[in-house]
Tab-separated table of C-alpha atoms in Angstrom:
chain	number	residue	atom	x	y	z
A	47	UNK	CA	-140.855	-27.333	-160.485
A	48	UNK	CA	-140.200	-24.097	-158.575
A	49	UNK	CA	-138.973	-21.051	-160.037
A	50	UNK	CA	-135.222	-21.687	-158.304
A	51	UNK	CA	-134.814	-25.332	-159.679
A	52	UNK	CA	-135.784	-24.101	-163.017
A	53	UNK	CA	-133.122	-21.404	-163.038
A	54	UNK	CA	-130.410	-24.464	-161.594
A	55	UNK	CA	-131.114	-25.800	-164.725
A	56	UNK	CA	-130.764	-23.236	-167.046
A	57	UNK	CA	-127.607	-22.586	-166.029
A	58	UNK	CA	-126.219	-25.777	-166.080
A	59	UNK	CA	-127.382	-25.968	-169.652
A	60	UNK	CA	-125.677	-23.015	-169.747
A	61	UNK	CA	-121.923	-23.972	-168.520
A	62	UNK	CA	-122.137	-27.207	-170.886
A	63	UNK	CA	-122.460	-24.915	-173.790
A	64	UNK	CA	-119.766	-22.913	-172.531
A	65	UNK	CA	-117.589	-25.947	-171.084
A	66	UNK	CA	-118.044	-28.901	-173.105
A	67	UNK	CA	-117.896	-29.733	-176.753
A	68	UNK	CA	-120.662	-29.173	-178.886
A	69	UNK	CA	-120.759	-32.735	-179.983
A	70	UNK	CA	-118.913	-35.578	-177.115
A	71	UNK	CA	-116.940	-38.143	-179.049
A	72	UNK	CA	-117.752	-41.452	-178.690
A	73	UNK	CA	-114.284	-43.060	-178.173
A	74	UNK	CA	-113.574	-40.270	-175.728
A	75	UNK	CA	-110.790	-39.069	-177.813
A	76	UNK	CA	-110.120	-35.101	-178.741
A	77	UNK	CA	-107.900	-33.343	-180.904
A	78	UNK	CA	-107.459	-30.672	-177.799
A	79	UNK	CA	-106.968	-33.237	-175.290
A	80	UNK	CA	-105.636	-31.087	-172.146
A	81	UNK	CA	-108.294	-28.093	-173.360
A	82	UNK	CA	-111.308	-30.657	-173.224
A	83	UNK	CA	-110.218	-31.995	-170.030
A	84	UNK	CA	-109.486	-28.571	-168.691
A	85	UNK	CA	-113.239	-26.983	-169.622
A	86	UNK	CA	-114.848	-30.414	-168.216
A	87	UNK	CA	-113.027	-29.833	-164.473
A	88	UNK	CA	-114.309	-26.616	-164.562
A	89	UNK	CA	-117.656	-27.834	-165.669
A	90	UNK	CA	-117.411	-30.188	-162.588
A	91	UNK	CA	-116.538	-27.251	-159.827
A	92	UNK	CA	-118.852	-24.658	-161.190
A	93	UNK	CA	-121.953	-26.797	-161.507
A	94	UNK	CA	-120.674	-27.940	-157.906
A	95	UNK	CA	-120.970	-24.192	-156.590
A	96	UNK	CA	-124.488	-23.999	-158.622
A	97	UNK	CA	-126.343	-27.010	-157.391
A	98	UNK	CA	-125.108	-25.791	-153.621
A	99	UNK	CA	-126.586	-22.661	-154.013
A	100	UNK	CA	-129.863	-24.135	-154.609
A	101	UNK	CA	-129.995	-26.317	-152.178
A	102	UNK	CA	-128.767	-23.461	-149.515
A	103	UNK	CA	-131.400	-21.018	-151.820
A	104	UNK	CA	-133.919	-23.230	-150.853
A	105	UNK	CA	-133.851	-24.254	-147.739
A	106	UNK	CA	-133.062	-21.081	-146.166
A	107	UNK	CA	-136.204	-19.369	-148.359
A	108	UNK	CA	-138.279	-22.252	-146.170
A	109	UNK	CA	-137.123	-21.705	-142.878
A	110	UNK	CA	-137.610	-18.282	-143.314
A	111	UNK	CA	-141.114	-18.196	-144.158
A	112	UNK	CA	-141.653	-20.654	-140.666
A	113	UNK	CA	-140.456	-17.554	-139.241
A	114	UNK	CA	-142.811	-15.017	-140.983
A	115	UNK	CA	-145.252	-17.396	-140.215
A	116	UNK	CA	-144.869	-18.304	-136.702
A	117	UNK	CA	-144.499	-14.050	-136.418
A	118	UNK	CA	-147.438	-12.894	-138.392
A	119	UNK	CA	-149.919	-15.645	-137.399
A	120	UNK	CA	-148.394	-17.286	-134.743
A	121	UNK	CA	-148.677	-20.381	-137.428
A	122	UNK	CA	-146.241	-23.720	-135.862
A	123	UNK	CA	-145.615	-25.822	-139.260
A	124	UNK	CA	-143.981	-28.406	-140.289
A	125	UNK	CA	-140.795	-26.783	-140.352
A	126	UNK	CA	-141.269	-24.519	-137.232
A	127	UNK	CA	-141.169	-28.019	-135.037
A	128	UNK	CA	-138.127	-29.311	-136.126
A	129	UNK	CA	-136.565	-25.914	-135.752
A	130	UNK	CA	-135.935	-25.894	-132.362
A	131	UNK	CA	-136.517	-30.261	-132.446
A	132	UNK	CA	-133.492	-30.157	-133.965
A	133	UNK	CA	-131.543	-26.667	-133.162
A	134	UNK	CA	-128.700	-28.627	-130.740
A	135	UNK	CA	-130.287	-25.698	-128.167
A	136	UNK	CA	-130.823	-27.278	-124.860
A	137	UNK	CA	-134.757	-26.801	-124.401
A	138	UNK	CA	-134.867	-25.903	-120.336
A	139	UNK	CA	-137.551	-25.843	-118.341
A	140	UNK	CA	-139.269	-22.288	-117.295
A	141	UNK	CA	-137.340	-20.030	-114.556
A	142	UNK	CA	-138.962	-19.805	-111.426
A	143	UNK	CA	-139.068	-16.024	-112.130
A	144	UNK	CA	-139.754	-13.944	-114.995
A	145	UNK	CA	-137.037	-11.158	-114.567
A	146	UNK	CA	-133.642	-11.649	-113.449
A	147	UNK	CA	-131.753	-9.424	-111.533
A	148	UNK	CA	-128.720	-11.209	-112.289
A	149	UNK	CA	-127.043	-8.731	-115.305
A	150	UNK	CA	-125.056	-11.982	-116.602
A	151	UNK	CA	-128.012	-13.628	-117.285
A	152	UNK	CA	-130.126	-10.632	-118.867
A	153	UNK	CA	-129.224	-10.872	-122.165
A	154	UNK	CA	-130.341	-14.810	-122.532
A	155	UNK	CA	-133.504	-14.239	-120.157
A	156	UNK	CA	-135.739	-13.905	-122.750
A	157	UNK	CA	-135.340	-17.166	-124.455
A	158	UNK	CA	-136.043	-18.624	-121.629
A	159	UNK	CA	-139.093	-17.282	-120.759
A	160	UNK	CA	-140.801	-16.734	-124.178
A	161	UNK	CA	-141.064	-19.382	-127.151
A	162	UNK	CA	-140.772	-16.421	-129.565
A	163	UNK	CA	-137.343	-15.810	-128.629
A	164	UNK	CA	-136.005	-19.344	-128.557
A	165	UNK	CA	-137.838	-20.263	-131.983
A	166	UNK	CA	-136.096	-17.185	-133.772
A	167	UNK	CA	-132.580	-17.961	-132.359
A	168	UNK	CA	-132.894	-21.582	-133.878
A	169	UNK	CA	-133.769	-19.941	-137.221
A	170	UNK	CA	-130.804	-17.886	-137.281
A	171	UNK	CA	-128.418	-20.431	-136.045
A	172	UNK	CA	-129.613	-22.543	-138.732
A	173	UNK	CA	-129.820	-19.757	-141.310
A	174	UNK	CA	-126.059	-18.625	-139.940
A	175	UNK	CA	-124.572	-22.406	-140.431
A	176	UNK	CA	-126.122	-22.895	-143.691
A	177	UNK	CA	-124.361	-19.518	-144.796
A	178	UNK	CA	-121.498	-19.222	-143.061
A	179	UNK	CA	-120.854	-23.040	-142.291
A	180	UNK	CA	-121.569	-25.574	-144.937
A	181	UNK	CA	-119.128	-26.202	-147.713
A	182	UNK	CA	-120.724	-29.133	-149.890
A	183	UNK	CA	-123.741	-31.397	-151.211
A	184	UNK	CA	-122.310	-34.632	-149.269
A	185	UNK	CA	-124.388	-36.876	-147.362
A	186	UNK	CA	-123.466	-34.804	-143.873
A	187	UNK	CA	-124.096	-31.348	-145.701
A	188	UNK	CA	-127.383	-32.692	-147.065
A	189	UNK	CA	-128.751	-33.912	-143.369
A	190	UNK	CA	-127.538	-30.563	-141.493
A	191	UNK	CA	-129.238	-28.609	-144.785
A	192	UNK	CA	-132.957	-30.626	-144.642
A	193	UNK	CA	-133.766	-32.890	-141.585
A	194	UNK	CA	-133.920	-29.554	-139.868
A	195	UNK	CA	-136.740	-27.793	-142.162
A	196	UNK	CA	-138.521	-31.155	-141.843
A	197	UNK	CA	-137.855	-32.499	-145.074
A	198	UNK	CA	-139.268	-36.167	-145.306
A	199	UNK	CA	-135.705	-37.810	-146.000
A	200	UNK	CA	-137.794	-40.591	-147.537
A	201	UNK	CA	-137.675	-38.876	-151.048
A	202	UNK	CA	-133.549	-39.162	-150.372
A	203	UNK	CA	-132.863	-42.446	-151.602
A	204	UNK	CA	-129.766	-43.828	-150.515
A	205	UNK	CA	-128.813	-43.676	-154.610
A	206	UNK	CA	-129.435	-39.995	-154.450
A	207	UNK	CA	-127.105	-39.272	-151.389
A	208	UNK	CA	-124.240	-41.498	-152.597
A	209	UNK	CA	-124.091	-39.484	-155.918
A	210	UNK	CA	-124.319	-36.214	-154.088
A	211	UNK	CA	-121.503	-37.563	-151.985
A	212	UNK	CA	-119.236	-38.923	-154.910
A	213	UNK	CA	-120.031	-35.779	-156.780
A	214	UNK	CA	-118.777	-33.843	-154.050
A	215	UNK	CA	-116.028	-35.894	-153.469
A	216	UNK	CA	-114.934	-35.116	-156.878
A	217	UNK	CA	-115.533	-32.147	-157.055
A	218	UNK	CA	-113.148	-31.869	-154.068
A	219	UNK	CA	-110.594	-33.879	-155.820
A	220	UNK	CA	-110.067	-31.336	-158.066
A	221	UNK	CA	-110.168	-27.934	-155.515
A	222	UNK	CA	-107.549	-29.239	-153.263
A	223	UNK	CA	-105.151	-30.682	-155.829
A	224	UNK	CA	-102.972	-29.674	-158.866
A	225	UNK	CA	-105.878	-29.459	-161.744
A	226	UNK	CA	-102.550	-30.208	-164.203
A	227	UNK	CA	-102.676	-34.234	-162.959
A	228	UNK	CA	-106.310	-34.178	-163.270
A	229	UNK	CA	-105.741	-33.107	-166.823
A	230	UNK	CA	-103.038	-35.160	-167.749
A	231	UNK	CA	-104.642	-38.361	-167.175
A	232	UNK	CA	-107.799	-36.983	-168.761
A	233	UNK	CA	-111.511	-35.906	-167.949
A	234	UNK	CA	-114.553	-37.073	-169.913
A	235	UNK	CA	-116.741	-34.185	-170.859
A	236	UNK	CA	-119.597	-36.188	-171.326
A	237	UNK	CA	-119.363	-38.327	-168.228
A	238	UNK	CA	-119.219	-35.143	-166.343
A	239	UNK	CA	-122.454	-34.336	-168.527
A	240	UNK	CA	-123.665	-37.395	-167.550
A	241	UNK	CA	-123.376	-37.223	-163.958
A	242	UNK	CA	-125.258	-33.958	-163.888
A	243	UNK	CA	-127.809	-35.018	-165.846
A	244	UNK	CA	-128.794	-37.472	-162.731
A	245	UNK	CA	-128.231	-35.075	-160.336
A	246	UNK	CA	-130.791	-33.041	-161.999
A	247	UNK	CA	-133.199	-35.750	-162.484
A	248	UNK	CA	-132.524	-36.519	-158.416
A	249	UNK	CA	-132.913	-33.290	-157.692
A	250	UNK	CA	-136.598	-32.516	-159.696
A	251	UNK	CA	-137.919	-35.194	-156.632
A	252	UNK	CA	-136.447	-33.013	-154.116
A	253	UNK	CA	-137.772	-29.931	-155.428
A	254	UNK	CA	-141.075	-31.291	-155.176
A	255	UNK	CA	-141.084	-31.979	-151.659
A	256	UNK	CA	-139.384	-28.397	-151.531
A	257	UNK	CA	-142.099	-26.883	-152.514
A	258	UNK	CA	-144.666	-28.955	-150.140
A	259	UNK	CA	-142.709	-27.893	-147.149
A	260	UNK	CA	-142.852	-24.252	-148.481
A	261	UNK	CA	-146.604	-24.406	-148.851
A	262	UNK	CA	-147.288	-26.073	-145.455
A	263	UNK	CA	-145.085	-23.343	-144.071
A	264	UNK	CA	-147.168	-21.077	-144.957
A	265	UNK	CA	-149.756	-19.344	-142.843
A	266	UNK	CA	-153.349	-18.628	-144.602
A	267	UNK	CA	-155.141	-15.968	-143.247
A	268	UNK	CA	-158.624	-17.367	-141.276
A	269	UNK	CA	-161.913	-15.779	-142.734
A	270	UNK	CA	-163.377	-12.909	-140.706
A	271	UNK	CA	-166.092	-14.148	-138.475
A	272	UNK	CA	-169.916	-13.101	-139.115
């Protein structure tokens, strides 16, 4: 497991000490209903907001090192095709000249005549919408966040996505509505518990196949020749 997933899981263990009762109940029942069901919807959103930030964490650490890669070596992985395979950039064909003297068209000549250029704008449109742009672990935010890097979606079962989506779905539930009804008819800490624990199990697959697409996009350094 890498370093980042081990860290997700810390502090999840973390918020269900803080969150959740020590013990869960069998019957469900608590003394303190509304406090229970308060800490457990808060459980829900902020392990939410942790398990996007590792995904996000993640794949932007990979796409970067295409980058340093493609840079330093001039290394295509993996990751560095489906880049620009899957940027949404229109990939033209070469100008019929190498300098423009047309001063609208200066400041996008060089993508068009140098792979360097168009390879690095991908990266940072991808980096910018994975920053700036996504908002969840659904099925939609999970394609946008890994076909791109080249992730084999193979390991993404169609089990795993529809948790990540009903997890998410939840999770939104409870960010764009009055917590006090979600309360009132009651949360159950350790389903919540539960429900991570899968994620987390889902997840440890993922990780794996993380860290293969991290290695792969990395470039070794060829011996010296004789």
């Amino acid at each position: 497991m890498s370093a980042r997933f081990d860290e997700l899981s810390v502090r999840i263990g973390e918020l269900r000490k803080l969150l959740l009762p020590a013990k869960f109940d069998p019957t469900g029942l608590y003394k303190d209903a509304m406090r229970v069901s308060t800490r457990a919807m808060s459980f829900r959103v902020l392990c939410h907001a942790e398990v996007e930030a590792y995904m996000e964490d993640r794949v932007l650490e990979i796409s970067s090192t295409a980058l340093k890669s493609w840079e330093k070596m001039r290394y295509v992985s993996t990751t560095a095709f489906h880049m620009i395979g899957f940027s949404g950039r229109t990939l033209d064909r070469p100008p019929e000249t190498l300098h423009t003297e047309d001063q609208n068209k200066t400041k996008d000549w060089l993508s068009r005549v140098e792979i360097h250029d168009r390879f690095s704008r991908c990266v940072a449109d991808y980096q910018r919408r994975v920053r700036k742009e996504n908002h969840g672990i659904k099925e939609k935010n999970i394609m946008q966040m890994l076909v791109p890097i080249g992730f084999d979606m193979t390991k993404c079962d169609g089990i795993f996505l529809q948790a990540m989506s009903t997890f998410g779905e939840a999770r939104g539930t409870v960010a764009h509505t009055s917590g006090k009804l979600h309360v009132q008819k009651g949360i159950d800490p350790k389903g919540e518990y539960s429900v991570l624990l899968g994620i987390l199990k889902s997840l440890e697959i993922i990780d794996k196949e993380m860290d293969r697409l991290l290695l792969s996009a990395c470039a070794t350094e060829l011996p010296a020749a004789n």
